[in-house]
Every structure is written in structure tokens, then in C-alpha cells.
Amino acid sequence: MTIWVDADACPMVVREILFKAAERTGVSLTLIANQAVRVPPSRYISAVQVSSGFDVADNEIVRRAVAGDLVITSDIPLAAEVIEKGALALSPRGELLTSDNVRGRLMMRDFMDTMRSSGVHSGGGAAAYSATDKQAFANQLDRYLARQR
């Protein structure tokens, strides 16, 4: 099993949690981004820099992910693609996305995008990342890793 990270938008606090988890459990962790990402020296942790461009990092994650892997992302379309391959997705806010719930999330995302582009809704975006989000992510990651042992 490998944990793949959509690292361009992943909060540093989430990366730190993942670094510690990889060392503690020996699980392979790979961060993929359009820019250079610093990772601690470890036999379990690596980073891959892809060329810049729309969805280049996402496409690389989809290409590499296999059934049983975990993808850390807040990108719902990316989550849907890796779930189709048998992987799971976990948002940095601790929401585990599976085949049971990702379609509904994708439909809501598309609906809200349509509303924003038509001028009907001009929401302010996601709330700031909080200590509650950090705890929810850490708890969900621990539950996932415990099931893999």
C-alpha cells in the first residue's frame, strides 16, 4: 500500500502528520506536486515533481494509484478517479471518500460550480484550516492505517 499526496494544495500540518505516520508504520508515502516539495530524509517518504499545467499532478496520481492505496486530496474529481481504480481518498479535513459517497460529493461540487459560474451563488470558499480539521484528519488516517495492519 502507498499513500499518495496531492501536495500542491496540501497543508503543511497535514504533511507533517503524514511524515510521522510513514515513519511510525513503514508505509510508503509519495508527495506529487508541480513544484519542488521538501520531505525529510526517509526510506519511506519521497516526492515527485511533475511539469506545471492543469491537472498534471492529478493525472500522475491517477496513473500511479492502485487498489488498496490511499490518496490525500481535497480535489473531488481526483478522488473519484482513484476510487474507480479501487483506492480510497482522504481529504485534509478528515473526510474519507469511498465509492459509497464520492458520487454525491462530485454532483454537489458540479452543482455549486454551475451556481457560481451563473452568478447565483458567490460563496467565499472553504473555511480556514482549523485544529478540529487537523484532529479529524489524524484520527481518520490512524483508523485507516490500523485497518491495513
CSV table of C-alpha atoms in Angstrom, one decimal:
chain,number,residue,atom,x,y,z
A,1,MET,CA,0.0,0.0,0.0
A,2,THR,CA,1.1,3.5,-0.8
A,3,ILE,CA,-0.2,6.8,0.4
A,4,TRP,CA,-0.2,9.4,-2.5
A,5,VAL,CA,-0.4,13.1,-1.7
A,6,ASP,CA,-1.8,15.8,-4.0
A,7,ALA,CA,0.9,18.0,-2.5
A,8,ASP,CA,0.3,21.3,-4.3
A,9,ALA,CA,-2.6,22.2,-2.0
A,10,CYS,CA,-1.9,20.0,1.0
A,11,PRO,CA,-1.5,22.0,4.2
A,12,MET,CA,2.0,21.7,5.8
A,13,VAL,CA,0.4,20.5,9.1
A,14,VAL,CA,-1.1,17.5,7.2
A,15,ARG,CA,2.2,16.7,5.6
A,16,GLU,CA,3.8,16.6,9.0
A,17,ILE,CA,1.2,14.2,10.2
A,18,LEU,CA,1.8,12.0,7.2
A,19,PHE,CA,5.6,12.1,7.6
A,20,LYS,CA,5.3,10.9,11.2
A,21,ALA,CA,2.8,8.2,10.2
A,22,ALA,CA,5.0,6.9,7.4
A,23,GLU,CA,8.0,6.6,9.8
A,24,ARG,CA,5.9,5.0,12.5
A,25,THR,CA,4.2,2.4,10.3
A,26,GLY,CA,6.7,1.9,7.4
A,27,VAL,CA,4.1,2.8,4.9
A,28,SER,CA,5.3,4.2,1.6
A,29,LEU,CA,4.4,7.9,1.2
A,30,THR,CA,4.8,9.8,-2.0
A,31,LEU,CA,4.1,13.5,-2.5
A,32,ILE,CA,3.3,14.6,-6.0
A,33,ALA,CA,3.4,18.3,-7.0
A,34,ASN,CA,4.0,20.8,-9.8
A,35,GLN,CA,6.8,22.4,-7.7
A,36,ALA,CA,9.6,21.1,-5.6
A,37,VAL,CA,8.4,19.7,-2.2
A,38,ARG,CA,10.7,19.3,0.7
A,39,VAL,CA,10.5,16.0,2.5
A,40,PRO,CA,12.5,14.6,5.4
A,41,PRO,CA,15.2,12.0,4.7
A,42,SER,CA,13.5,8.7,5.0
A,43,ARG,CA,13.3,5.4,3.2
A,44,TYR,CA,9.5,5.6,3.3
A,45,ILE,CA,9.0,9.1,2.0
A,46,SER,CA,9.6,10.5,-1.4
A,47,ALA,CA,8.5,13.4,-3.6
A,48,VAL,CA,7.9,13.6,-7.3
A,49,GLN,CA,7.8,16.9,-9.2
A,50,VAL,CA,5.8,16.9,-12.4
A,51,SER,CA,5.6,19.6,-15.0
A,52,SER,CA,3.3,22.5,-14.4
A,53,GLY,CA,-0.1,22.5,-16.1
A,54,PHE,CA,-3.7,21.9,-15.5
A,55,ASP,CA,-4.2,18.5,-13.7
A,56,VAL,CA,-0.7,17.3,-14.4
A,57,ALA,CA,-0.1,16.2,-10.8
A,58,ASP,CA,-3.6,14.8,-10.5
A,59,ASN,CA,-3.1,12.7,-13.7
A,60,GLU,CA,0.2,11.4,-12.3
A,61,ILE,CA,-1.5,10.3,-9.1
A,62,VAL,CA,-4.3,8.6,-11.1
A,63,ARG,CA,-1.7,6.8,-13.2
A,64,ARG,CA,0.3,5.5,-10.2
A,65,ALA,CA,-2.5,4.7,-7.7
A,66,VAL,CA,-3.7,1.1,-7.5
A,67,ALA,CA,-6.4,-0.7,-5.5
A,68,GLY,CA,-5.7,-0.5,-1.8
A,69,ASP,CA,-3.8,2.8,-1.9
A,70,LEU,CA,-4.8,5.9,-0.1
A,71,VAL,CA,-4.8,9.3,-1.8
A,72,ILE,CA,-4.7,12.5,0.2
A,73,THR,CA,-6.6,15.2,-1.7
A,74,SER,CA,-9.3,17.8,-1.4
A,75,ASP,CA,-9.9,17.5,-5.2
A,76,ILE,CA,-13.2,15.7,-5.6
A,77,PRO,CA,-12.7,14.8,-9.3
A,78,LEU,CA,-9.3,13.3,-8.5
A,79,ALA,CA,-10.8,11.4,-5.6
A,80,ALA,CA,-13.5,10.0,-7.9
A,81,GLU,CA,-10.9,8.8,-10.4
A,82,VAL,CA,-8.7,7.0,-7.9
A,83,ILE,CA,-11.7,5.4,-6.2
A,84,GLU,CA,-12.7,4.0,-9.6
A,85,LYS,CA,-9.3,2.2,-9.5
A,86,GLY,CA,-10.0,0.7,-6.1
A,87,ALA,CA,-8.1,3.3,-4.0
A,88,LEU,CA,-9.6,5.4,-1.2
A,89,ALA,CA,-9.3,9.2,-0.8
A,90,LEU,CA,-9.0,11.2,2.4
A,91,SER,CA,-9.4,14.9,2.4
A,92,PRO,CA,-7.0,17.1,4.6
A,93,ARG,CA,-10.1,17.9,6.7
A,94,GLY,CA,-10.5,14.2,7.6
A,95,GLU,CA,-13.4,13.2,5.2
A,96,LEU,CA,-12.9,9.6,3.9
A,97,LEU,CA,-14.2,9.4,0.4
A,98,THR,CA,-15.3,6.0,-0.9
A,99,SER,CA,-17.3,4.5,-3.7
A,100,ASP,CA,-20.4,5.0,-1.4
A,101,ASN,CA,-20.1,8.8,-1.1
A,102,VAL,CA,-17.9,10.2,-3.8
A,103,ARG,CA,-20.5,10.5,-6.5
A,104,GLY,CA,-22.8,12.6,-4.3
A,105,ARG,CA,-19.8,14.9,-3.4
A,106,LEU,CA,-18.9,15.1,-7.1
A,107,MET,CA,-22.5,16.0,-8.1
A,108,MET,CA,-22.7,18.7,-5.3
A,109,ARG,CA,-19.3,20.1,-6.4
A,110,ASP,CA,-20.5,20.4,-10.0
A,111,PHE,CA,-23.8,21.9,-8.9
A,112,MET,CA,-22.0,24.6,-6.9
A,113,ASP,CA,-19.6,25.3,-9.7
A,114,THR,CA,-22.6,25.8,-12.0
A,115,MET,CA,-24.2,28.1,-9.5
A,116,ARG,CA,-21.1,30.2,-9.1
A,117,SER,CA,-20.5,30.5,-12.8
A,118,SER,CA,-24.1,31.6,-13.4
A,119,GLY,CA,-23.7,34.3,-10.7
A,120,VAL,CA,-26.4,32.8,-8.5
A,121,HIS,CA,-24.0,31.9,-5.7
A,122,SER,CA,-20.8,33.8,-4.8
A,123,GLY,CA,-19.7,31.9,-1.7
A,124,GLY,CA,-16.5,32.7,0.0
A,125,GLY,CA,-14.7,29.4,-0.4
A,126,ALA,CA,-13.6,26.9,2.2
A,127,ALA,CA,-13.2,27.9,5.8
A,128,ALA,CA,-9.7,28.3,7.2
A,129,TYR,CA,-8.0,25.0,8.2
A,130,SER,CA,-8.6,24.5,11.9
A,131,ALA,CA,-7.3,22.4,14.8
A,132,THR,CA,-10.6,20.4,14.5
A,133,ASP,CA,-9.7,19.7,10.9
A,134,LYS,CA,-6.2,18.6,11.9
A,135,GLN,CA,-7.6,16.3,14.6
A,136,ALA,CA,-10.2,14.8,12.2
A,137,PHE,CA,-7.6,14.1,9.6
A,138,ALA,CA,-5.2,12.5,12.1
A,139,ASN,CA,-8.0,10.3,13.6
A,140,GLN,CA,-9.2,9.1,10.2
A,141,LEU,CA,-5.6,8.4,9.0
A,142,ASP,CA,-5.0,6.4,12.2
A,143,ARG,CA,-8.2,4.4,11.7
A,144,TYR,CA,-7.2,3.7,8.1
A,145,LEU,CA,-3.7,2.6,8.9
A,146,ALA,CA,-4.9,0.4,11.7
A,147,ARG,CA,-7.2,-1.5,9.3
A,148,GLN,CA,-4.2,-2.1,7.0
A,149,ARG,CA,-2.2,-4.0,9.5
